[in-house]
Amino acid sequence: MQDFLIEMLECPACHGELIWKISNRTENRIEEAEAVCKNCKAVYPVQKGIGIFLTPDLPRNDFWEEVGSQLAQFLQKNPLIEKKLMGVPLNDLNPADQNFRASILEERGKYFLAKATIDVALSKTYTPEYLKCFNSQIDYLIAQLSSFDCPIVDLASGRVEFAEIMLRKLKQAIIITDFSPRILYRNRKWLEFFDLYDKVSLLAFDARRTPFKDGAVEVMTTNLGLANIENPGNITLELRRIISGKFFAISFFFQEDDEENAKIIKKFGMDKFLFKHSALKAFRSAGWKVKVENMMIGKASPTPKGKVIEEGVLDALPVSDTRLEWGVLTAH
Ligand SMILES: C[S@@+](CC[C@H](N)C(=O)[O-])C[C@H]1O[C@@H](n2cnc3c(N)ncnc32)[C@H](O)[C@@H]1O
């Protein structure tokens, strides 16, 4: 993580001041350190350049912790399936299996091939309308962000689909965050390989309990991040505590009368940010001024399931054909 972050951070558990013991650093980066809370004595390490500010009390399902290694282990035990996935022409695989092949290529350090494979897979995984709406939100948000000078904090960055675009198109420092240290370490290797790591800091924290001081973040973004947060609780209040400027969330919303998808969304408690009405309500009730900009509607279909990796699922939603309303939720 870059040095300038020290000024912005506090204990995520009790908001106490952090005392830093840095054991390994480069010119403007901390590689290995410990930040100890003066108040509650909690210890937060910096390892492999990643600041880890996870508190023990919040339950979390780290999907990345499970998935990455599971697929590799499965292929190791099933060499015939490995051959069917990795040893055939790419076009012989369906888009889901192409995505799985890309993650294995990446785990093996074949980054160029992995990236080319993802590009082929993506164009067939989603409907043209889905991709058109998504790309329009990206272009819109990049244009908005270009007028700011401050570092940008990206929430629930995942495999940096959006953060990577920011790094390629914007000049600002980007703070990439997720509650999974494993995905952040993957991101470090990926971004170093593509020569995009210079402006990056990596922070592991739970979006519901962040390590930022009050008002320390001027601009925060997230690409489809809010809806991925299980049991989001009072996250809009936490965001309001730390953001002094603007929050931008690339989002899609399901229609209120889409009963088939709504049933699953509600079953998994994901309704807060997947319906426009409740998303806006969650922000307004935490004192934000909020609107959805660049709105457009496009058809979306369930993502295909794997054939080689039988029943391997990419996106959990939608479960049936639907029309999604896209936009950039903008709050200040
Ligand atoms: C699929 S990604 C969203 C797409 C991503 N923003 C991109 O541009 O590629 C969602 C991420 O949210 C993370 N996540 C889920 N719950 C979280 C939480 N409570 N705090 C922080 N990150 C969380 C997951 O680990 C996952 O990597």
mmCIF file of C-alpha atoms and ligand atoms in Angstrom:
data_model
loop_
_atom_site.group_PDB
_atom_site.id
_atom_site.type_symbol
_atom_site.label_atom_id
_atom_site.label_comp_id
_atom_site.label_asym_id
_atom_site.label_seq_id
_atom_site.Cartn_x
_atom_site.Cartn_y
_atom_site.Cartn_z
ATOM 1 C CA MET A 1 0.000 0.000 0.000
ATOM 2 C CA GLN A 2 1.121 3.535 -0.714
ATOM 3 C CA ASP A 3 2.300 5.777 2.146
ATOM 4 C CA PHE A 4 -0.392 8.422 1.757
ATOM 5 C CA LEU A 5 -2.997 5.961 3.077
ATOM 6 C CA ILE A 6 -1.600 6.041 6.630
ATOM 7 C CA GLU A 7 -3.192 9.466 7.123
ATOM 8 C CA MET A 8 -6.585 8.132 6.029
ATOM 9 C CA LEU A 9 -6.761 5.000 8.184
ATOM 10 C CA GLU A 10 -7.934 4.117 11.703
ATOM 11 C CA CYS A 11 -8.942 0.980 13.590
ATOM 12 C CA PRO A 12 -12.012 -0.496 11.845
ATOM 13 C CA ALA A 13 -13.185 -2.076 15.111
ATOM 14 C CA CYS A 14 -13.136 0.874 17.535
ATOM 15 C CA HIS A 15 -12.022 3.899 15.425
ATOM 16 C CA GLY A 16 -8.874 4.193 17.526
ATOM 17 C CA GLU A 17 -5.601 5.678 16.290
ATOM 18 C CA LEU A 18 -3.144 3.262 14.637
ATOM 19 C CA ILE A 19 0.527 3.010 15.583
ATOM 20 C CA TRP A 20 2.588 1.810 12.620
ATOM 21 C CA LYS A 21 5.618 -0.476 12.802
ATOM 22 C CA ILE A 22 6.987 -0.758 9.281
ATOM 23 C CA SER A 23 9.446 -3.598 8.699
ATOM 24 C CA ASN A 24 9.832 -3.542 4.915
ATOM 25 C CA ARG A 25 9.197 -0.700 2.523
ATOM 26 C CA THR A 26 10.119 0.702 -0.874
ATOM 27 C CA GLU A 27 10.369 4.391 -1.795
ATOM 28 C CA ASN A 28 6.661 5.249 -1.417
ATOM 29 C CA ARG A 29 5.111 1.912 -0.455
ATOM 30 C CA ILE A 30 4.746 -0.224 2.624
ATOM 31 C CA GLU A 31 5.375 -3.907 1.911
ATOM 32 C CA GLU A 32 5.362 -5.461 5.395
ATOM 33 C CA ALA A 33 4.146 -3.772 8.584
ATOM 34 C CA GLU A 34 1.905 -3.956 11.602
ATOM 35 C CA ALA A 35 -0.605 -1.296 12.553
ATOM 36 C CA VAL A 36 -1.622 -1.587 16.211
ATOM 37 C CA CYS A 37 -4.678 0.181 17.576
ATOM 38 C CA LYS A 38 -3.674 2.470 20.446
ATOM 39 C CA ASN A 39 -7.111 1.983 21.980
ATOM 40 C CA CYS A 40 -8.214 -1.690 21.621
ATOM 41 C CA LYS A 41 -4.757 -3.130 20.774
ATOM 42 C CA ALA A 42 -6.067 -4.954 17.654
ATOM 43 C CA VAL A 43 -3.248 -5.719 15.226
ATOM 44 C CA TYR A 44 -3.617 -5.222 11.461
ATOM 45 C CA PRO A 45 -0.810 -6.578 9.266
ATOM 46 C CA VAL A 46 0.459 -5.386 5.911
ATOM 47 C CA GLN A 47 1.574 -8.504 4.010
ATOM 48 C CA LYS A 48 2.872 -8.673 0.443
ATOM 49 C CA GLY A 49 1.958 -4.994 0.191
ATOM 50 C CA ILE A 50 -1.710 -5.637 1.115
ATOM 51 C CA GLY A 51 -3.117 -3.833 4.164
ATOM 52 C CA ILE A 52 -5.364 -6.319 5.971
ATOM 53 C CA PHE A 53 -7.994 -4.550 8.039
ATOM 54 C CA LEU A 54 -10.457 -7.354 8.676
ATOM 55 C CA THR A 55 -12.160 -7.519 12.054
ATOM 56 C CA PRO A 56 -12.942 -10.977 13.461
ATOM 57 C CA ASP A 57 -16.568 -10.283 14.378
ATOM 58 C CA LEU A 58 -18.332 -10.049 10.983
ATOM 59 C CA PRO A 59 -19.375 -13.349 9.400
ATOM 60 C CA ARG A 60 -18.288 -13.553 5.753
ATOM 61 C CA ASN A 61 -18.407 -16.059 2.911
ATOM 62 C CA ASP A 62 -15.178 -15.617 1.017
ATOM 63 C CA PHE A 63 -16.196 -17.029 -2.345
ATOM 64 C CA TRP A 64 -12.701 -16.482 -3.774
ATOM 65 C CA GLU A 65 -11.056 -18.370 -0.950
ATOM 66 C CA GLU A 66 -13.156 -21.373 -1.940
ATOM 67 C CA VAL A 67 -13.428 -21.219 -5.710
ATOM 68 C CA GLY A 68 -9.911 -20.495 -6.984
ATOM 69 C CA SER A 69 -8.180 -23.413 -5.360
ATOM 70 C CA GLN A 70 -11.159 -25.795 -5.603
ATOM 71 C CA LEU A 71 -11.209 -25.838 -9.394
ATOM 72 C CA ALA A 72 -7.440 -26.332 -9.623
ATOM 73 C CA GLN A 73 -7.603 -29.172 -7.088
ATOM 74 C CA PHE A 74 -10.528 -30.774 -8.921
ATOM 75 C CA LEU A 75 -8.594 -30.729 -12.218
ATOM 76 C CA GLN A 76 -5.531 -32.190 -10.560
ATOM 77 C CA LYS A 77 -7.594 -35.157 -9.379
ATOM 78 C CA ASN A 78 -9.380 -35.528 -12.756
ATOM 79 C CA PRO A 79 -6.755 -35.417 -15.516
ATOM 80 C CA LEU A 80 -9.246 -36.388 -18.231
ATOM 81 C CA ILE A 81 -11.448 -33.408 -17.445
ATOM 82 C CA GLU A 82 -8.324 -31.251 -17.263
ATOM 83 C CA LYS A 83 -7.490 -32.330 -20.817
ATOM 84 C CA LYS A 84 -11.022 -31.623 -22.042
ATOM 85 C CA LEU A 85 -10.855 -28.108 -20.552
ATOM 86 C CA MET A 86 -7.280 -27.084 -21.307
ATOM 87 C CA GLY A 87 -6.271 -29.230 -24.280
ATOM 88 C CA VAL A 88 -8.970 -28.486 -26.879
ATOM 89 C CA PRO A 89 -9.402 -25.488 -29.244
ATOM 90 C CA LEU A 90 -11.012 -22.615 -27.312
ATOM 91 C CA ASN A 91 -14.002 -22.474 -29.651
ATOM 92 C CA ASP A 92 -14.915 -26.064 -28.798
ATOM 93 C CA LEU A 93 -15.794 -24.934 -25.265
ATOM 94 C CA ASN A 94 -18.969 -23.166 -24.235
ATOM 95 C CA PRO A 95 -18.575 -19.676 -22.680
ATOM 96 C CA ALA A 96 -18.797 -20.961 -19.096
ATOM 97 C CA ASP A 97 -16.005 -23.476 -19.647
ATOM 98 C CA GLN A 98 -14.003 -20.778 -21.467
ATOM 99 C CA ASN A 99 -14.262 -18.671 -18.294
ATOM 100 C CA PHE A 100 -13.097 -21.609 -16.157
ATOM 101 C CA ARG A 101 -10.194 -22.205 -18.539
ATOM 102 C CA ALA A 102 -9.222 -18.535 -18.199
ATOM 103 C CA SER A 103 -9.045 -18.783 -14.395
ATOM 104 C CA ILE A 104 -6.841 -21.871 -14.597
ATOM 105 C CA LEU A 105 -4.542 -20.185 -17.146
ATOM 106 C CA GLU A 106 -4.304 -17.260 -14.784
ATOM 107 C CA GLU A 107 -3.503 -19.452 -11.769
ATOM 108 C CA ARG A 108 -0.693 -20.921 -13.869
ATOM 109 C CA GLY A 109 0.679 -17.441 -14.555
ATOM 110 C CA LYS A 110 -0.281 -17.396 -18.270
ATOM 111 C CA TYR A 111 -1.698 -13.904 -18.062
ATOM 112 C CA PHE A 112 -1.755 -12.908 -21.751
ATOM 113 C CA LEU A 113 -3.543 -16.101 -22.703
ATOM 114 C CA ALA A 114 -5.912 -15.769 -19.734
ATOM 115 C CA LYS A 115 -6.836 -12.222 -20.764
ATOM 116 C CA ALA A 116 -7.424 -13.199 -24.400
ATOM 117 C CA THR A 117 -9.552 -16.147 -23.225
ATOM 118 C CA ILE A 118 -11.661 -13.945 -20.924
ATOM 119 C CA ASP A 119 -12.260 -11.498 -23.784
ATOM 120 C CA VAL A 120 -13.539 -14.277 -26.047
ATOM 121 C CA ALA A 121 -15.668 -15.753 -23.250
ATOM 122 C CA LEU A 122 -17.260 -12.462 -22.156
ATOM 123 C CA SER A 123 -18.612 -11.621 -25.589
ATOM 124 C CA LYS A 124 -20.578 -14.894 -25.519
ATOM 125 C CA THR A 125 -21.462 -15.066 -21.832
ATOM 126 C CA TYR A 126 -23.762 -12.041 -21.861
ATOM 127 C CA THR A 127 -26.455 -10.786 -24.246
ATOM 128 C CA PRO A 128 -25.392 -7.942 -26.599
ATOM 129 C CA GLU A 129 -27.855 -5.664 -24.794
ATOM 130 C CA TYR A 130 -26.325 -6.507 -21.414
ATOM 131 C CA LEU A 131 -22.851 -5.692 -22.720
ATOM 132 C CA LYS A 132 -24.056 -2.481 -24.370
ATOM 133 C CA CYS A 133 -25.704 -1.242 -21.146
ATOM 134 C CA PHE A 134 -22.687 -2.246 -19.043
ATOM 135 C CA ASN A 135 -20.158 -0.581 -21.360
ATOM 136 C CA SER A 136 -22.244 2.569 -21.444
ATOM 137 C CA GLN A 137 -22.123 2.774 -17.606
ATOM 138 C CA ILE A 138 -18.358 2.337 -17.669
ATOM 139 C CA ASP A 139 -17.882 5.111 -20.242
ATOM 140 C CA TYR A 140 -20.241 7.391 -18.336
ATOM 141 C CA LEU A 141 -18.508 6.855 -14.996
ATOM 142 C CA ILE A 142 -14.992 7.214 -16.416
ATOM 143 C CA ALA A 143 -16.054 10.596 -17.888
ATOM 144 C CA GLN A 144 -17.398 11.701 -14.457
ATOM 145 C CA LEU A 145 -14.241 10.597 -12.647
ATOM 146 C CA SER A 146 -11.838 12.371 -14.970
ATOM 147 C CA SER A 147 -12.742 15.714 -13.356
ATOM 148 C CA PHE A 148 -11.415 14.687 -9.905
ATOM 149 C CA ASP A 149 -7.776 14.892 -8.773
ATOM 150 C CA CYS A 150 -7.996 12.856 -5.560
ATOM 151 C CA PRO A 151 -7.275 9.135 -5.066
ATOM 152 C CA ILE A 152 -10.285 6.952 -5.869
ATOM 153 C CA VAL A 153 -11.320 4.151 -3.519
ATOM 154 C CA ASP A 154 -13.006 1.253 -5.324
ATOM 155 C CA LEU A 155 -15.222 -0.920 -3.129
ATOM 156 C CA ALA A 156 -15.622 -4.714 -3.537
ATOM 157 C CA SER A 157 -13.199 -4.600 -6.481
ATOM 158 C CA GLY A 158 -13.312 -8.356 -7.153
ATOM 159 C CA ARG A 159 -11.161 -9.283 -10.144
ATOM 160 C CA VAL A 160 -10.774 -5.563 -10.960
ATOM 161 C CA GLU A 161 -12.865 -5.553 -14.109
ATOM 162 C CA PHE A 162 -13.683 -1.888 -13.482
ATOM 163 C CA ALA A 163 -10.586 -0.863 -11.490
ATOM 164 C CA GLU A 164 -8.399 -2.065 -14.357
ATOM 165 C CA ILE A 165 -10.265 0.237 -16.738
ATOM 166 C CA MET A 166 -9.793 3.148 -14.300
ATOM 167 C CA LEU A 167 -6.063 2.368 -14.174
ATOM 168 C CA ARG A 168 -5.833 2.398 -17.955
ATOM 169 C CA LYS A 169 -7.938 5.539 -18.492
ATOM 170 C CA LEU A 170 -7.447 7.803 -15.462
ATOM 171 C CA LYS A 171 -4.387 9.409 -13.880
ATOM 172 C CA GLN A 172 -5.451 9.213 -10.214
ATOM 173 C CA ALA A 173 -4.186 6.729 -7.623
ATOM 174 C CA ILE A 174 -6.657 3.853 -7.225
ATOM 175 C CA ILE A 175 -7.252 2.045 -3.936
ATOM 176 C CA ILE A 176 -8.477 -1.439 -4.744
ATOM 177 C CA THR A 177 -10.407 -3.106 -1.937
ATOM 178 C CA ASP A 178 -12.176 -6.367 -1.186
ATOM 179 C CA PHE A 179 -12.713 -8.490 1.889
ATOM 180 C CA SER A 180 -10.748 -11.319 0.285
ATOM 181 C CA PRO A 181 -6.953 -11.007 0.702
ATOM 182 C CA ARG A 182 -6.670 -13.880 -1.754
ATOM 183 C CA ILE A 183 -8.310 -11.959 -4.609
ATOM 184 C CA LEU A 184 -6.255 -8.866 -3.742
ATOM 185 C CA TYR A 185 -3.038 -10.862 -4.010
ATOM 186 C CA ARG A 186 -4.250 -12.225 -7.354
ATOM 187 C CA ASN A 187 -4.914 -8.610 -8.409
ATOM 188 C CA ARG A 188 -1.407 -7.552 -7.423
ATOM 189 C CA LYS A 189 0.186 -10.216 -9.623
ATOM 190 C CA TRP A 190 -2.219 -9.509 -12.486
ATOM 191 C CA LEU A 191 -1.698 -5.718 -12.401
ATOM 192 C CA GLU A 192 2.087 -6.022 -12.010
ATOM 193 C CA PHE A 193 2.162 -8.256 -15.079
ATOM 194 C CA PHE A 194 0.248 -5.679 -17.150
ATOM 195 C CA ASP A 195 2.377 -2.823 -15.759
ATOM 196 C CA LEU A 196 -0.608 -1.198 -14.034
ATOM 197 C CA TYR A 197 0.480 -1.520 -10.393
ATOM 198 C CA ASP A 198 2.272 1.845 -9.972
ATOM 199 C CA LYS A 199 -0.819 3.826 -8.939
ATOM 200 C CA VAL A 200 -2.415 1.003 -6.925
ATOM 201 C CA SER A 201 -2.879 0.330 -3.228
ATOM 202 C CA LEU A 202 -4.538 -2.859 -2.020
ATOM 203 C CA LEU A 203 -6.652 -2.950 1.140
ATOM 204 C CA ALA A 204 -8.594 -5.881 2.565
ATOM 205 C CA PHE A 205 -11.588 -4.837 4.640
ATOM 206 C CA ASP A 206 -15.259 -5.522 5.012
ATOM 207 C CA ALA A 207 -17.349 -2.843 3.339
ATOM 208 C CA ARG A 208 -19.658 -2.870 6.362
ATOM 209 C CA ARG A 209 -16.808 -1.881 8.705
ATOM 210 C CA THR A 210 -14.125 0.040 6.870
ATOM 211 C CA PRO A 211 -10.777 1.292 8.240
ATOM 212 C CA PHE A 212 -11.200 4.868 6.961
ATOM 213 C CA LYS A 213 -11.375 7.911 9.224
ATOM 214 C CA ASP A 214 -14.525 10.058 9.115
ATOM 215 C CA GLY A 215 -14.694 11.900 5.782
ATOM 216 C CA ALA A 216 -11.304 10.549 4.633
ATOM 217 C CA VAL A 217 -12.540 9.339 1.233
ATOM 218 C CA GLU A 218 -13.324 11.998 -1.365
ATOM 219 C CA VAL A 219 -14.470 9.726 -4.148
ATOM 220 C CA MET A 220 -15.565 6.110 -3.980
ATOM 221 C CA THR A 221 -16.682 3.850 -6.809
ATOM 222 C CA THR A 222 -18.045 0.366 -7.036
ATOM 223 C CA ASN A 223 -18.898 -1.780 -10.027
ATOM 224 C CA LEU A 224 -21.806 -4.072 -9.152
ATOM 225 C CA GLY A 225 -20.319 -4.271 -5.675
ATOM 226 C CA LEU A 226 -23.222 -3.293 -3.414
ATOM 227 C CA ALA A 227 -25.441 -6.171 -4.501
ATOM 228 C CA ASN A 228 -22.634 -8.662 -3.779
ATOM 229 C CA ILE A 229 -22.455 -7.733 -0.109
ATOM 230 C CA GLU A 230 -24.341 -10.310 1.942
ATOM 231 C CA ASN A 231 -26.298 -8.940 4.889
ATOM 232 C CA PRO A 232 -25.352 -5.349 3.983
ATOM 233 C CA GLY A 233 -26.945 -4.011 7.185
ATOM 234 C CA ASN A 234 -26.247 -0.309 7.631
ATOM 235 C CA ILE A 235 -23.605 -0.053 4.923
ATOM 236 C CA THR A 236 -25.033 3.227 3.596
ATOM 237 C CA LEU A 237 -24.419 4.789 7.031
ATOM 238 C CA GLU A 238 -20.822 3.502 7.083
ATOM 239 C CA LEU A 239 -20.261 4.917 3.590
ATOM 240 C CA ARG A 240 -21.704 8.232 4.682
ATOM 241 C CA ARG A 241 -19.322 8.297 7.669
ATOM 242 C CA ILE A 242 -16.221 7.921 5.510
ATOM 243 C CA ILE A 243 -17.079 9.684 2.222
ATOM 244 C CA SER A 244 -16.808 13.472 2.169
ATOM 245 C CA GLY A 245 -17.445 13.818 -1.586
ATOM 246 C CA LYS A 246 -19.175 11.470 -3.998
ATOM 247 C CA PHE A 247 -20.090 7.818 -4.254
ATOM 248 C CA PHE A 248 -20.675 6.237 -7.663
ATOM 249 C CA ALA A 249 -22.050 2.704 -8.068
ATOM 250 C CA ILE A 250 -22.444 1.042 -11.458
ATOM 251 C CA SER A 251 -25.680 -0.841 -10.858
ATOM 252 C CA PHE A 252 -28.449 -2.824 -12.443
ATOM 253 C CA PHE A 253 -31.897 -3.194 -11.018
ATOM 254 C CA PHE A 254 -34.549 -5.861 -11.501
ATOM 255 C CA GLN A 255 -38.127 -4.858 -12.300
ATOM 256 C CA GLU A 256 -40.500 -5.040 -9.323
ATOM 257 C CA ASP A 257 -42.877 -7.351 -11.246
ATOM 258 C CA ASP A 258 -40.166 -9.882 -12.279
ATOM 259 C CA GLU A 259 -41.470 -12.523 -9.898
ATOM 260 C CA GLU A 260 -39.174 -15.413 -10.842
ATOM 261 C CA ASN A 261 -35.951 -13.498 -10.200
ATOM 262 C CA ALA A 262 -37.428 -11.584 -7.254
ATOM 263 C CA LYS A 263 -38.147 -14.875 -5.471
ATOM 264 C CA ILE A 264 -34.458 -15.890 -5.539
ATOM 265 C CA ILE A 265 -33.224 -12.380 -4.799
ATOM 266 C CA LYS A 266 -35.406 -12.196 -1.702
ATOM 267 C CA LYS A 267 -34.567 -15.752 -0.645
ATOM 268 C CA PHE A 268 -30.876 -14.807 -0.470
ATOM 269 C CA GLY A 269 -31.561 -11.448 1.175
ATOM 270 C CA MET A 270 -30.114 -9.515 -1.779
ATOM 271 C CA ASP A 271 -33.142 -7.295 -2.373
ATOM 272 C CA LYS A 272 -31.768 -4.101 -0.824
ATOM 273 C CA PHE A 273 -29.569 -3.067 -3.757
ATOM 274 C CA LEU A 274 -31.116 -5.075 -6.603
ATOM 275 C CA PHE A 275 -34.346 -3.073 -6.710
ATOM 276 C CA LYS A 276 -34.103 0.617 -7.485
ATOM 277 C CA HIS A 277 -36.747 1.700 -5.011
ATOM 278 C CA SER A 278 -35.099 -0.004 -2.008
ATOM 279 C CA ALA A 279 -31.576 1.028 -3.077
ATOM 280 C CA LEU A 280 -32.566 4.700 -3.216
ATOM 281 C CA LYS A 281 -34.416 4.341 0.099
ATOM 282 C CA ALA A 282 -31.329 2.810 1.771
ATOM 283 C CA PHE A 283 -29.231 5.804 0.700
ATOM 284 C CA ARG A 284 -31.825 8.463 1.509
ATOM 285 C CA SER A 285 -32.518 7.080 4.961
ATOM 286 C CA ALA A 286 -28.789 7.363 5.731
ATOM 287 C CA GLY A 287 -28.854 11.058 4.789
ATOM 288 C CA TRP A 288 -27.496 10.863 1.237
ATOM 289 C CA LYS A 289 -28.742 12.830 -1.746
ATOM 290 C CA VAL A 290 -28.982 10.162 -4.403
ATOM 291 C CA LYS A 291 -30.085 9.622 -8.006
ATOM 292 C CA VAL A 292 -29.523 7.130 -10.798
ATOM 293 C CA GLU A 293 -27.836 8.613 -13.867
ATOM 294 C CA ASN A 294 -27.369 7.305 -17.429
ATOM 295 C CA MET A 295 -30.352 4.982 -17.082
ATOM 296 C CA MET A 296 -31.122 2.415 -19.778
ATOM 297 C CA ILE A 297 -32.930 -0.907 -19.997
ATOM 298 C CA GLY A 298 -31.575 -4.064 -21.656
ATOM 299 C CA LYS A 299 -32.405 -7.735 -21.979
ATOM 300 C CA ALA A 300 -30.425 -10.158 -19.796
ATOM 301 C CA SER A 301 -30.387 -13.949 -19.710
ATOM 302 C CA PRO A 302 -29.004 -16.512 -17.244
ATOM 303 C CA THR A 303 -25.298 -17.089 -17.887
ATOM 304 C CA PRO A 304 -24.597 -20.520 -19.440
ATOM 305 C CA LYS A 305 -23.550 -23.438 -17.219
ATOM 306 C CA GLY A 306 -20.334 -25.391 -17.803
ATOM 307 C CA LYS A 307 -20.415 -28.593 -19.863
ATOM 308 C CA VAL A 308 -16.893 -29.832 -19.189
ATOM 309 C CA ILE A 309 -17.027 -28.469 -15.643
ATOM 310 C CA GLU A 310 -20.515 -29.895 -15.337
ATOM 311 C CA GLU A 311 -23.089 -27.472 -13.948
ATOM 312 C CA GLY A 312 -20.322 -24.946 -13.179
ATOM 313 C CA VAL A 313 -22.126 -21.640 -12.599
ATOM 314 C CA LEU A 314 -20.847 -18.144 -13.459
ATOM 315 C CA ASP A 315 -23.446 -15.615 -12.280
ATOM 316 C CA ALA A 316 -26.167 -16.612 -9.823
ATOM 317 C CA LEU A 317 -28.552 -14.053 -11.373
ATOM 318 C CA PRO A 318 -30.697 -13.730 -13.391
ATOM 319 C CA VAL A 319 -32.303 -17.149 -13.107
ATOM 320 C CA SER A 320 -34.659 -16.450 -16.029
ATOM 321 C CA ASP A 321 -34.747 -14.041 -18.990
ATOM 322 C CA THR A 322 -35.431 -10.528 -17.833
ATOM 323 C CA ARG A 323 -34.983 -6.847 -18.543
ATOM 324 C CA LEU A 324 -32.506 -5.022 -16.316
ATOM 325 C CA GLU A 325 -32.503 -1.303 -15.657
ATOM 326 C CA TRP A 326 -28.911 -0.047 -15.665
ATOM 327 C CA GLY A 327 -27.430 3.162 -14.340
ATOM 328 C CA VAL A 328 -24.781 4.812 -12.192
ATOM 329 C CA LEU A 329 -26.183 5.362 -8.714
ATOM 330 C CA THR A 330 -24.660 8.702 -7.723
ATOM 331 C CA ALA A 331 -24.765 9.886 -4.130
ATOM 332 C CA HIS A 332 -23.313 12.837 -2.229
HETATM 333 C C1 LIG B 1 -18.050 -9.880 -8.301
HETATM 334 S S1 LIG B 1 -17.203 -8.567 -7.532
HETATM 335 C C2 LIG B 1 -17.958 -7.208 -8.275
HETATM 336 C C3 LIG B 1 -17.279 -6.831 -9.584
HETATM 337 C C4 LIG B 1 -16.017 -6.049 -9.406
HETATM 338 N N1 LIG B 1 -16.291 -4.772 -8.738
HETATM 339 C C5 LIG B 1 -15.278 -5.778 -10.704
HETATM 340 O O1 LIG B 1 -15.276 -4.634 -11.196
HETATM 341 O O2 LIG B 1 -14.691 -6.716 -11.238
HETATM 342 C C6 LIG B 1 -17.835 -8.592 -5.926
HETATM 343 C C7 LIG B 1 -16.780 -8.683 -4.844
HETATM 344 O O3 LIG B 1 -17.390 -8.293 -3.623
HETATM 345 C C8 LIG B 1 -16.622 -8.860 -2.593
HETATM 346 N N2 LIG B 1 -17.404 -8.731 -1.345
HETATM 347 C C9 LIG B 1 -18.514 -9.402 -0.992
HETATM 348 N N3 LIG B 1 -18.929 -9.001 0.223
HETATM 349 C C10 LIG B 1 -18.050 -8.046 0.650
HETATM 350 C C11 LIG B 1 -17.951 -7.262 1.831
HETATM 351 N N4 LIG B 1 -18.833 -7.388 2.826
HETATM 352 N N5 LIG B 1 -16.935 -6.383 1.910
HETATM 353 C C12 LIG B 1 -16.033 -6.255 0.914
HETATM 354 N N6 LIG B 1 -16.071 -6.979 -0.214
HETATM 355 C C13 LIG B 1 -17.072 -7.868 -0.347
HETATM 356 C C14 LIG B 1 -16.388 -10.284 -3.075
HETATM 357 O O4 LIG B 1 -15.246 -10.862 -2.460
HETATM 358 C C15 LIG B 1 -16.215 -10.074 -4.595
HETATM 359 O O5 LIG B 1 -14.850 -10.074 -4.938
#
